[in-house]
Amino acid sequence: MAMNITKKILSAHLAKPSDMIPGQDIFLKVDQTLTHDINAVMTYLAFEQVGLDRIGVECSVSYLDHNLLYLDNKTPDDHIYLQSVAKRYGVHVSRPGNGICHAVHVARFGAPGKLSMGGDSHTPHGGSIGMLCIGVGGMDVATAMTGVPMRLTMPKVVKVNLVGHLKPGCNAKEVILEMLRRVGIKGGLGKVFEYVGPGASTLTVSERATITNMGAEMGATTSIFPADERVREFMRAQHREDQFVEILPDEGCDYDEEMEVDLSSLEPLCACPHQPDNVIPLKDVEKKKVQQVFIGSCTNASYSDIAKAALVLKGHHVNEDVSCTCAISSKQIYTQLMRDGYIEMLMNAGVRLLELACGPCCAIGQSPATKGVAVRTTNRNFKGRAGNPTAEIYLVSPESAAATAIVGTFASAEDILGADVAKLAEIHEPQEFPIDDSMIIKPLPLEEAKKVEIVRGPNIQPLPIPDAPENYLKAQISLKAVDNISTDDITPASAEFSSMRSNIPLMSQYCYHRYDPTFAARAKEMGKSFIIGGENYGQGSSREHAAINPMYLGVKAVIAKSIARIHRGNLINHGVIPMLFADPADYDKLEQEDELEINGLLDQMPGRMVEIRDVTKDFTFKVKLDLSDSELEVITAGGQLRHLQKQLKEMEQ
Ligand code: F3S
């Protein structure tokens, strides 16, 4: 049977036979996992609890890449724990300074046809090399690392037929911003975007990575490109051509949906505050004074991204009113840019070079000024994402960011270079990258690994484990939230907050801190409570702390109009029941501090419909439980850790 790329990879990883019908549960054997420092401590604490001696997948990598700002003991405590726990269980470690997880993973570990799960929403970056990469919560990564089959709702596969080719001065960022403009931040839910067609073969792996990486902003399960000659070139440049396998869609294969993007028609675009789908042509953005430009992140800090930005800046200087910083995505890219003279161009233009890390992308340094206009090449522009909720974040390509840094207001590469913009097309990815894996610590043999002592500084606090739900639940509403609450709203980003993520008793005090600073104390005081959400609750980053912290504060269920995919999984894993209004109009009737009562919760759950009484206002309403059988088992067991321990015990018997 003719198959698309997605189905080919999924069918090769099925742990149980399946017809792969969209919406049905499928169970998959995972090849690789990745974690990163600001989410991973919970993952490894959970893996320790499982009681295995070693990981059960081909390859797991722990990246120390997000928070390299050691403000106090907390982050070094985390890094030392992560390095020692990785040694104990056979996990590779990519040390601080080696680069951002997705860039390094694609370059040094990924391979076409593999299936990976990563504790980061931008894990689909690896779709750029024809690998199926899915972003999940940290507890899911811990589960995948054991080697047990992972559940996935079979997605619909959308064919995105690319035609034409990008004009000089236009970046792959324009492609994904155009997708976001058309599809929106919820439009990718339950879908894989498969980019094919003649335009796809004009894009390099790094350009493809910008598109698959930022596909996360559409809420997609993942995005993928064919493993074709462009991927072979990339693998060759990484000295790993032996791991290349060609994976193309079969002729005449089916897709669930189709769309087309003409690359030649794209102009520089910009995502305006405060959502990544608020996209308009760059030339139409109000010419405000820009305070800050940041060129970097996993999305847009490849060799050609930075080289093109440097070429725009060459012979110019950063405007005196603009703070312009740049964080390159990996050591090998930095080295090559240095050899080719681009680092000097950046420095001569007054760009401040930062560590090879996520940094400003997740508010670890370089927060904008009060009400500052920040122009970034990153992937998210939620309020507060840059560490200052009064700031406005605009997302553009590196070429446009460089031009903006010179002018001091929104500008494109063509505005600076005129007809010479064509020169940008002469920049190509290196035919050979400098290969140096000395910053990667390889796993020890099992017997040696068993002797490793896991180091736990004071910031490493035990993982809180939820209680199983009871049949009778009476609790107040601790928060009524609006539409599009992001995990950044729930668990704020910054160097200070990120360093608390291994310490839930401390971090939970800052839950919803920037959205409603009174929430944490109120929820704790209530003991048990409900959160009410609007549409797309929990969008954005995969950080499971957005589920763990409310759980720790006693939140038993989130009742929303819709819940984003990864966050929904995190709620389930941490024993918080995700409920959807059967009639969204009921959202308007509820108020913060209303008391809600559920009689027979456990009895009603198998029917996937639960009746709730608002005791304060004396009316009843219904909520749907959009849970598969296995998710229901996880919830009733009291979360994924208890469920996994039970599963592994049964497998032993
Ligand atoms: Fe890091 Fe930002 Fe990417 S936090 S992994 S650079 S989305």
XYZ file of C-alpha atoms and ligand atoms in Angstrom:
660
model
C 0.000 0.000 0.000
C 1.293 3.454 -0.941
C 2.236 5.335 2.237
C 3.203 8.884 3.137
C 6.405 9.477 5.137
C 4.624 9.782 8.481
C 2.800 6.485 8.106
C 5.976 4.739 6.931
C 7.812 5.716 10.105
C 4.880 5.104 12.423
C 4.152 1.668 10.931
C 7.810 0.677 11.381
C 7.509 1.506 15.093
C 4.133 -0.013 15.947
C 4.335 -2.082 19.127
C 0.831 -3.485 18.470
C -0.794 -3.961 15.040
C -2.980 -1.009 14.038
C -4.860 0.295 11.006
C -3.542 3.743 11.950
C -6.919 5.462 11.707
C -6.787 9.115 12.836
C -8.098 9.560 16.356
C -7.361 5.989 17.443
C -4.684 5.135 19.999
C -1.520 3.618 18.580
C 1.394 2.228 20.633
C 4.932 2.937 19.521
C 8.428 1.738 20.269
C 10.593 4.830 20.673
C 14.235 4.889 19.452
C 15.558 8.061 21.054
C 14.715 10.552 23.799
C 16.017 13.970 24.684
C 15.698 16.159 27.746
C 17.027 19.572 28.712
C 18.156 21.057 31.972
C 15.206 23.232 32.973
C 12.623 20.461 32.565
C 14.653 17.318 33.090
C 15.193 16.974 36.820
C 11.571 15.791 37.255
C 12.062 13.316 34.382
C 15.117 11.691 35.944
C 13.628 11.733 39.461
C 10.694 9.804 37.981
C 13.018 7.415 36.104
C 14.870 6.714 39.349
C 11.568 5.762 41.011
C 10.865 3.167 38.319
C 13.731 1.022 39.584
C 15.411 0.010 36.287
C 19.191 -0.281 36.035
C 19.468 1.277 32.605
C 17.485 3.045 29.905
C 15.560 0.787 27.530
C 15.929 2.838 24.315
C 18.748 3.036 21.737
C 19.835 6.486 22.767
C 18.868 9.124 25.332
C 20.576 12.482 25.552
C 20.457 14.974 28.420
C 21.227 18.501 27.237
C 22.532 21.165 29.591
C 21.678 24.090 27.379
C 18.851 26.299 28.566
C 19.985 27.910 31.788
C 23.730 28.503 31.921
C 23.406 31.518 34.184
C 24.505 30.335 37.602
C 22.818 32.994 39.779
C 23.244 30.909 42.941
C 23.537 27.228 43.891
C 20.306 26.088 42.236
C 21.252 25.648 38.579
C 24.698 24.156 39.319
C 22.950 21.761 41.738
C 20.636 20.776 38.882
C 23.445 20.351 36.351
C 25.531 18.205 38.705
C 22.513 16.027 39.510
C 21.652 15.678 35.796
C 25.209 14.750 34.863
C 25.476 12.132 37.613
C 22.041 10.594 37.051
C 22.769 10.357 33.313
C 26.009 8.480 34.055
C 24.130 6.128 36.358
C 21.520 5.121 33.780
C 23.394 5.152 30.451
C 22.308 8.556 29.129
C 24.574 10.770 26.984
C 25.201 14.277 28.327
C 25.745 17.294 26.098
C 27.651 19.673 28.358
C 26.990 23.408 28.794
C 28.561 25.196 25.838
C 27.972 22.447 23.287
C 24.803 24.057 22.037
C 21.017 24.014 22.041
C 19.453 20.555 22.297
C 17.616 20.466 18.950
C 20.518 21.780 16.886
C 22.975 19.341 18.488
C 20.562 16.404 18.371
C 19.902 16.699 14.653
C 23.608 17.132 13.946
C 25.069 14.412 16.150
C 22.371 11.865 17.104
C 19.322 12.037 14.839
C 18.885 9.896 11.744
C 16.165 9.522 9.110
C 13.407 7.067 9.966
C 14.003 7.160 13.725
C 11.223 7.913 16.191
C 12.108 10.245 19.016
C 10.273 11.754 21.969
C 11.679 14.807 23.674
C 10.764 16.740 26.777
C 10.524 19.945 24.811
C 7.788 21.193 22.506
C 10.279 22.008 19.737
C 11.486 18.409 19.464
C 9.883 18.313 15.948
C 13.026 20.211 14.817
C 14.327 16.722 13.959
C 11.627 16.375 11.284
C 14.093 18.321 9.139
C 16.057 15.106 8.529
C 13.069 12.811 7.954
C 12.859 11.708 11.562
C 9.530 11.596 13.412
C 10.050 13.663 16.540
C 7.341 14.349 19.074
C 7.403 16.817 21.950
C 5.957 15.417 25.174
C 5.990 16.111 28.892
C 8.840 15.082 31.161
C 6.963 12.143 32.687
C 6.309 10.801 29.180
C 10.033 10.986 28.460
C 10.738 9.046 31.660
C 8.222 6.448 30.476
C 9.698 6.284 26.970
C 13.190 5.824 28.465
C 12.045 2.595 30.112
C 11.372 1.140 26.658
C 7.650 0.484 27.243
C 5.505 1.253 24.175
C 4.223 4.822 24.114
C 0.635 5.753 23.356
C -0.081 8.314 20.667
C -3.386 9.436 19.220
C -2.994 8.633 15.528
C -2.735 12.061 13.880
C -4.161 13.200 10.565
C -1.422 13.742 7.996
C -1.529 17.041 6.107
C 0.363 17.302 2.825
C 1.958 20.725 2.476
C 2.966 20.968 -1.158
C 5.775 23.485 -1.467
C 6.371 25.028 -4.886
C 8.733 27.755 -6.113
C 11.736 28.939 -4.122
C 12.465 31.551 -1.473
C 13.600 34.960 -2.701
C 16.860 36.382 -1.292
C 16.044 38.272 1.909
C 13.270 35.761 2.691
C 13.986 33.035 5.220
C 12.330 29.728 6.072
C 10.833 31.777 8.934
C 8.543 33.290 6.286
C 7.253 29.794 5.448
C 6.315 28.900 9.001
C 4.902 32.377 9.712
C 2.760 31.997 6.587
C 1.621 28.569 7.856
C 0.766 30.117 11.226
C -1.115 32.960 9.515
C -3.212 30.404 7.637
C -3.569 27.598 10.159
C -3.511 29.481 13.488
C -2.224 28.414 16.890
C -4.810 25.653 17.304
C -5.179 24.571 13.692
C -2.513 21.890 13.855
C -4.034 19.989 16.771
C -3.975 16.242 16.095
C -2.086 16.697 12.814
C 1.315 16.016 11.303
C 2.396 18.488 8.623
C 4.357 16.679 5.918
C 6.223 19.111 3.647
C 6.810 17.746 0.153
C 6.856 18.944 -3.454
C 9.439 20.674 -5.660
C 9.828 23.598 -3.250
C 10.801 21.236 -0.423
C 13.877 20.067 -2.287
C 15.102 23.686 -2.589
C 15.312 23.966 1.216
C 18.368 22.952 3.231
C 18.117 20.914 6.438
C 18.595 24.049 8.541
C 15.791 25.846 6.664
C 13.573 22.797 7.085
C 14.376 22.777 10.799
C 13.056 26.345 11.196
C 9.755 25.117 9.731
C 9.405 21.832 11.633
C 10.611 23.399 14.892
C 8.065 26.196 14.834
C 5.296 23.873 13.685
C 4.856 23.417 17.439
C 3.237 26.858 17.475
C 0.345 25.473 15.381
C -0.291 22.869 18.101
C 0.749 20.107 15.674
C 1.767 16.623 16.800
C 4.856 17.122 14.650
C 6.110 18.176 11.196
C 8.387 16.335 8.818
C 10.293 16.623 5.527
C 11.447 13.761 3.277
C 14.843 12.173 3.875
C 16.153 13.094 0.415
C 19.391 14.251 -1.183
C 19.431 17.419 0.966
C 19.393 15.257 4.077
C 22.115 13.038 2.628
C 24.278 16.171 2.084
C 23.688 17.211 5.697
C 24.529 13.770 7.073
C 27.672 13.757 4.924
C 28.655 17.191 6.277
C 28.265 15.675 9.771
C 30.457 12.659 8.791
C 27.414 10.418 9.342
C 26.347 9.562 5.806
C 26.367 5.882 6.809
C 23.266 6.607 8.939
C 21.334 8.087 6.014
C 18.363 6.198 4.590
C 16.128 7.645 1.912
C 12.493 8.082 2.984
C 10.148 9.602 0.439
C 6.353 9.507 0.161
C 5.175 6.699 -2.123
C 3.674 7.808 -5.399
C -0.109 8.119 -5.084
C -0.115 7.896 -1.292
C -3.063 9.342 0.622
C -3.168 12.359 2.868
C -6.004 13.440 5.166
C -5.719 17.071 4.075
C -3.708 19.035 1.516
C -2.517 22.605 1.162
C 0.030 24.460 -0.969
C 2.547 27.202 -0.259
C 4.302 29.031 -3.099
C 7.703 29.936 -1.688
C 8.296 32.471 -4.480
C 5.287 34.520 -3.375
C 6.502 35.032 0.206
C 7.666 38.427 1.498
C 9.305 39.146 4.873
C 6.686 38.551 7.575
C 6.369 39.370 11.266
C 4.399 37.803 14.138
C 3.127 40.684 16.253
C 2.416 40.570 20.000
C 1.242 38.445 21.745
C 0.634 35.275 19.685
C 2.803 33.664 17.008
C -0.117 33.509 14.559
C -0.670 37.263 14.659
C 1.246 37.504 11.395
C 1.350 40.459 8.992
C 3.813 41.582 6.280
C 6.867 43.170 7.893
C 6.391 46.301 5.781
C 2.966 46.838 7.402
C 4.218 46.729 11.003
C 3.920 50.123 12.685
C 7.399 51.684 12.644
C 7.867 51.793 16.405
C 11.228 52.450 18.003
C 12.825 49.085 18.724
C 14.641 48.699 22.043
C 16.061 45.223 21.648
C 16.980 42.732 18.919
C 17.842 39.116 19.676
C 19.183 36.819 16.948
C 19.243 33.235 18.150
C 17.269 30.207 19.447
C 16.847 26.678 18.155
C 14.511 28.043 15.465
C 16.785 30.479 13.680
C 20.450 30.335 14.679
C 21.853 27.977 12.055
C 25.033 28.640 10.087
C 23.235 30.288 7.171
C 20.868 32.250 9.457
C 23.760 33.871 11.306
C 25.921 34.306 8.204
C 23.072 36.096 6.414
C 22.417 38.330 9.421
C 26.160 39.120 9.526
C 26.171 39.997 5.826
C 23.260 42.412 6.319
C 25.172 44.016 9.212
C 28.513 44.156 7.364
C 29.715 47.735 7.031
C 26.915 49.013 9.298
C 26.569 49.443 13.031
C 23.809 48.536 15.460
C 21.664 51.613 16.120
C 22.723 53.375 19.309
C 19.258 52.967 20.836
C 19.128 49.207 20.186
C 20.580 46.438 22.334
C 21.440 43.658 19.865
C 22.513 40.223 21.076
C 23.165 36.947 19.304
C 23.292 33.358 20.596
C 24.481 30.797 18.048
C 22.882 27.384 18.305
C 25.920 25.091 18.582
C 29.677 24.942 19.015
C 30.242 23.453 15.577
C 28.248 26.254 13.907
C 30.062 28.901 15.950
C 33.436 27.418 14.972
C 32.570 27.406 11.279
C 31.185 30.963 11.385
C 34.385 32.068 13.087
C 36.531 30.376 10.429
C 34.507 32.035 7.677
C 34.779 35.521 9.192
C 31.128 36.025 10.133
C 31.742 36.333 13.879
C 34.081 39.247 13.204
C 31.412 40.906 11.052
C 28.924 40.633 13.919
C 31.386 42.001 16.451
C 32.427 44.871 14.184
C 28.774 45.814 13.832
C 28.373 46.019 17.622
C 26.418 42.800 18.150
C 26.915 41.313 21.629
C 27.684 37.606 21.452
C 26.119 35.432 24.136
C 26.674 31.862 25.288
C 25.753 29.009 22.957
C 22.469 28.383 24.726
C 18.747 29.142 24.760
C 19.222 32.066 27.137
C 17.016 35.017 26.146
C 14.552 32.765 24.291
C 13.260 31.528 27.650
C 13.955 34.752 29.563
C 17.316 33.669 30.883
C 18.980 37.026 30.497
C 18.314 39.950 28.127
C 14.795 40.791 29.281
C 13.454 43.814 27.425
C 13.008 47.160 29.173
C 9.648 48.316 30.575
C 7.226 48.486 27.632
C 10.237 47.743 25.407
C 9.757 46.635 21.806
C 11.774 43.447 21.331
C 12.417 41.970 17.888
C 13.457 38.336 18.043
C 14.148 35.394 15.748
C 12.689 33.009 18.343
C 9.446 31.074 18.110
C 7.173 32.506 20.816
C 5.983 35.990 21.630
C 3.590 35.362 24.522
C 3.268 38.100 27.103
C 6.086 37.642 29.595
C 7.962 35.043 27.508
C 10.991 37.356 27.417
C 10.804 37.920 31.163
C 8.884 41.205 31.141
C 5.099 41.151 30.658
C 5.037 44.850 29.751
C 7.271 44.251 26.715
C 6.060 43.620 23.157
C 7.769 40.784 21.295
C 7.821 40.628 17.478
C 9.085 37.505 15.673
C 11.009 37.889 12.423
C 13.794 36.217 10.416
C 17.503 36.774 11.199
C 17.864 38.853 8.021
C 15.013 41.157 9.091
C 16.284 41.256 12.693
C 19.730 42.394 11.517
C 18.227 45.122 9.324
C 16.017 46.251 12.216
C 19.033 46.443 14.529
C 20.707 48.858 12.105
C 17.701 51.101 11.440
C 16.267 51.057 14.961
C 12.777 50.288 13.667
C 11.293 47.422 11.643
C 13.226 46.882 8.408
C 13.985 44.118 5.921
C 17.288 42.963 4.429
C 16.286 44.596 1.147
C 15.867 47.951 2.919
C 19.582 47.762 3.809
C 21.068 45.933 0.839
C 18.841 47.092 -2.040
C 19.630 45.074 -5.187
C 22.593 43.525 -3.348
C 20.081 41.481 -1.351
C 20.728 38.827 -4.039
C 24.138 38.255 -2.374
C 22.349 36.523 0.494
C 21.473 33.661 -1.859
C 25.217 32.961 -2.204
C 25.449 31.814 1.401
C 25.215 28.043 1.712
C 25.433 25.583 4.551
C 28.986 24.165 4.985
C 29.805 21.039 2.997
C 31.616 19.791 6.060
C 31.060 20.863 9.672
C 33.922 20.857 12.196
C 33.262 17.657 14.145
C 34.279 17.670 17.795
C 32.208 15.609 20.214
C 34.454 16.291 23.203
C 31.578 18.131 24.917
C 29.445 14.990 24.836
C 29.869 12.570 27.736
C 29.222 9.030 26.577
C 27.459 6.400 28.711
C 29.543 4.061 30.884
C 29.321 0.267 30.595
C 26.523 -1.097 32.819
C 28.689 -2.521 35.627
C 30.660 0.726 35.970
C 27.474 2.773 35.726
C 25.927 0.860 38.614
C 28.673 2.193 40.908
C 28.007 5.870 40.081
C 26.790 7.964 42.993
C 23.945 10.321 42.125
C 24.703 13.770 43.521
C 21.771 15.644 45.077
C 22.411 19.207 46.150
C 19.813 21.068 48.227
C 17.901 22.222 45.131
C 17.010 18.624 44.228
C 13.768 18.004 46.070
C 11.635 14.852 45.814
C 9.115 14.526 43.001
C 5.583 15.084 44.352
C 3.270 12.186 43.509
C -0.489 12.836 43.262
C -3.194 10.892 45.100
C -5.663 8.813 43.147
C -9.019 10.620 42.662
C -11.897 9.902 45.043
C -15.530 9.314 44.192
C -16.748 12.467 45.925
C -15.113 15.793 45.209
C -16.132 19.160 46.625
C -13.835 22.108 46.028
C -13.794 25.775 45.078
C -12.604 27.399 41.863
C -9.176 28.818 42.633
C -8.788 30.561 39.254
C -10.929 31.473 36.278
C -8.573 32.077 33.362
C -9.126 33.561 29.887
C -8.452 31.990 26.442
C -4.948 30.972 25.299
C -3.344 30.683 28.714
C 0.226 29.558 27.984
C 2.476 27.426 30.135
C 4.567 30.606 30.466
C 1.556 32.192 32.217
C 1.286 29.210 34.578
C 4.997 28.705 35.179
C 6.808 31.951 34.455
C 10.091 31.935 32.572
C 13.222 33.675 33.843
C 16.655 32.725 35.130
C 15.348 32.915 38.684
C 12.189 30.863 38.151
C 13.878 28.316 35.858
C 16.386 27.513 38.581
C 13.509 26.603 40.926
C 12.114 23.863 38.707
C 13.764 21.068 40.697
C 12.199 22.336 43.879
C 8.409 22.162 43.654
C 7.649 23.367 47.203
C 9.553 26.563 46.329
C 8.470 26.942 42.712
C 4.778 26.324 43.360
C 4.725 29.588 45.342
C 5.209 31.354 41.999
C 2.560 29.452 40.054
C 0.636 31.949 37.868
C 2.851 34.624 39.439
C 2.720 37.037 36.498
C -0.912 36.329 35.601
C -2.410 36.399 39.097
C 0.126 36.678 41.925
C -2.564 35.832 44.492
C -3.297 32.409 42.951
C -0.721 30.236 44.731
C -1.649 31.377 48.241
C -5.374 31.105 47.443
C -5.104 27.592 45.979
C -3.036 26.419 48.936
C -5.520 27.906 51.383
C -8.391 26.151 49.592
C -6.637 22.785 49.920
C -8.448 21.262 46.937
C -9.597 23.321 43.977
C -10.586 23.551 40.295
C -9.091 25.789 37.605
C -11.411 27.084 34.877
C -9.850 27.781 31.481
C -11.028 29.125 28.115
C -9.865 27.954 24.680
C -6.408 26.423 24.086
C -5.545 26.225 27.783
C -1.862 25.364 28.360
C -0.507 26.249 24.903
C 3.192 26.740 24.333
C 6.156 25.182 26.062
C 6.000 21.518 27.116
C 7.064 22.340 30.679
C 5.264 19.898 32.932
C 5.700 22.203 35.902
C 2.578 23.907 34.565
C 0.795 20.709 35.683
C 2.971 19.726 38.669
C 2.759 23.083 40.470
C -1.062 23.336 40.356
C -1.253 19.646 41.388
C 1.054 20.365 44.329
C -1.217 23.285 45.294
C -4.229 20.947 45.361
C -5.796 21.504 41.923
C -7.800 18.363 41.132
C -9.177 19.218 37.701
C -8.926 21.817 34.950
C -12.261 22.544 33.274
C -11.684 24.359 29.976
C -13.210 24.938 26.542
C -10.156 23.252 24.980
C -6.737 22.154 26.247
C -3.448 22.119 24.288
C -2.056 18.641 23.478
C 1.153 18.475 25.496
C -0.316 20.223 28.518
C -3.320 17.889 28.493
C -0.875 14.938 28.604
C 1.035 16.554 31.471
C -2.162 17.074 33.477
C -3.057 13.406 33.038
C 0.452 12.275 33.973
C 0.309 14.285 37.160
C -3.176 13.238 38.193
C -5.048 16.469 37.359
C -8.213 15.585 35.432
C -8.595 17.529 32.151
C -12.321 18.263 31.667
C -13.975 19.985 28.715
C -17.219 21.952 28.953
C -19.966 19.956 27.200
C -21.601 23.341 26.594
C -18.934 26.088 26.339
C -21.585 28.636 27.397
C -21.293 27.232 30.952
C -17.859 28.899 31.160
C -19.615 32.281 31.496
C -21.789 31.115 34.405
C -18.871 30.155 36.652
C -16.952 32.534 38.857
C -13.755 32.323 40.841
C -14.401 30.948 44.358
C -17.668 29.222 43.354
C -17.903 25.895 45.134
C -18.317 22.864 42.851
C -19.391 19.361 43.838
C -19.109 16.031 42.004
C -20.975 13.007 43.300
C -19.798 9.675 41.921
C -16.764 10.956 40.010
C -15.192 7.510 39.622
C -18.558 5.992 38.687
C -19.159 8.574 35.959
C -15.645 8.626 34.478
C -15.934 5.482 32.305
C -18.911 7.127 30.505
C -16.629 10.106 29.722
C -19.307 12.557 30.903
C -19.393 13.976 34.420
C -22.107 16.071 36.047
C -20.932 18.917 38.271
C -23.071 21.030 40.605
C -22.211 24.642 41.272
C -23.186 24.715 44.936
C -22.749 28.494 45.200
C -25.124 29.314 42.325
C -27.207 26.139 42.521
C -27.078 24.831 38.955
C -25.576 21.783 37.301
C -23.502 21.468 34.151
C -21.740 18.663 32.311
C -18.138 18.156 31.310
C -16.657 15.716 28.794
C -13.639 13.582 29.541
C -11.798 13.275 26.248
C -9.656 10.404 27.555
C -8.578 7.155 25.938
C -8.854 3.946 27.958
C -5.166 4.051 28.838
C -5.347 7.711 29.874
C -8.305 6.891 32.097
C -6.216 4.145 33.722
C -3.428 6.672 34.368
C -5.829 9.156 35.981
C -7.508 6.570 38.202
C -4.112 5.137 39.215
C -3.082 8.590 40.512
C -0.807 9.634 37.652
C 1.674 8.117 35.252
C 4.399 7.204 37.759
C 2.090 4.978 39.805
C 0.639 3.553 36.576
C 4.074 2.849 35.088
C 5.299 1.120 38.259
C 2.210 -1.096 38.113
C 2.737 -1.792 34.398
C 6.393 -2.787 34.868
C 5.504 -5.028 37.821
C 2.917 -6.817 35.686
C 5.489 -7.232 32.881
C 7.930 -8.836 35.357
C 5.332 -11.433 36.463
Fe 15.641 26.677 23.826
Fe 13.974 28.538 23.046
Fe 14.418 26.443 21.584
S 14.175 27.777 25.108
S 14.954 24.791 22.945
S 15.879 28.003 22.090
S 12.443 27.354 22.005
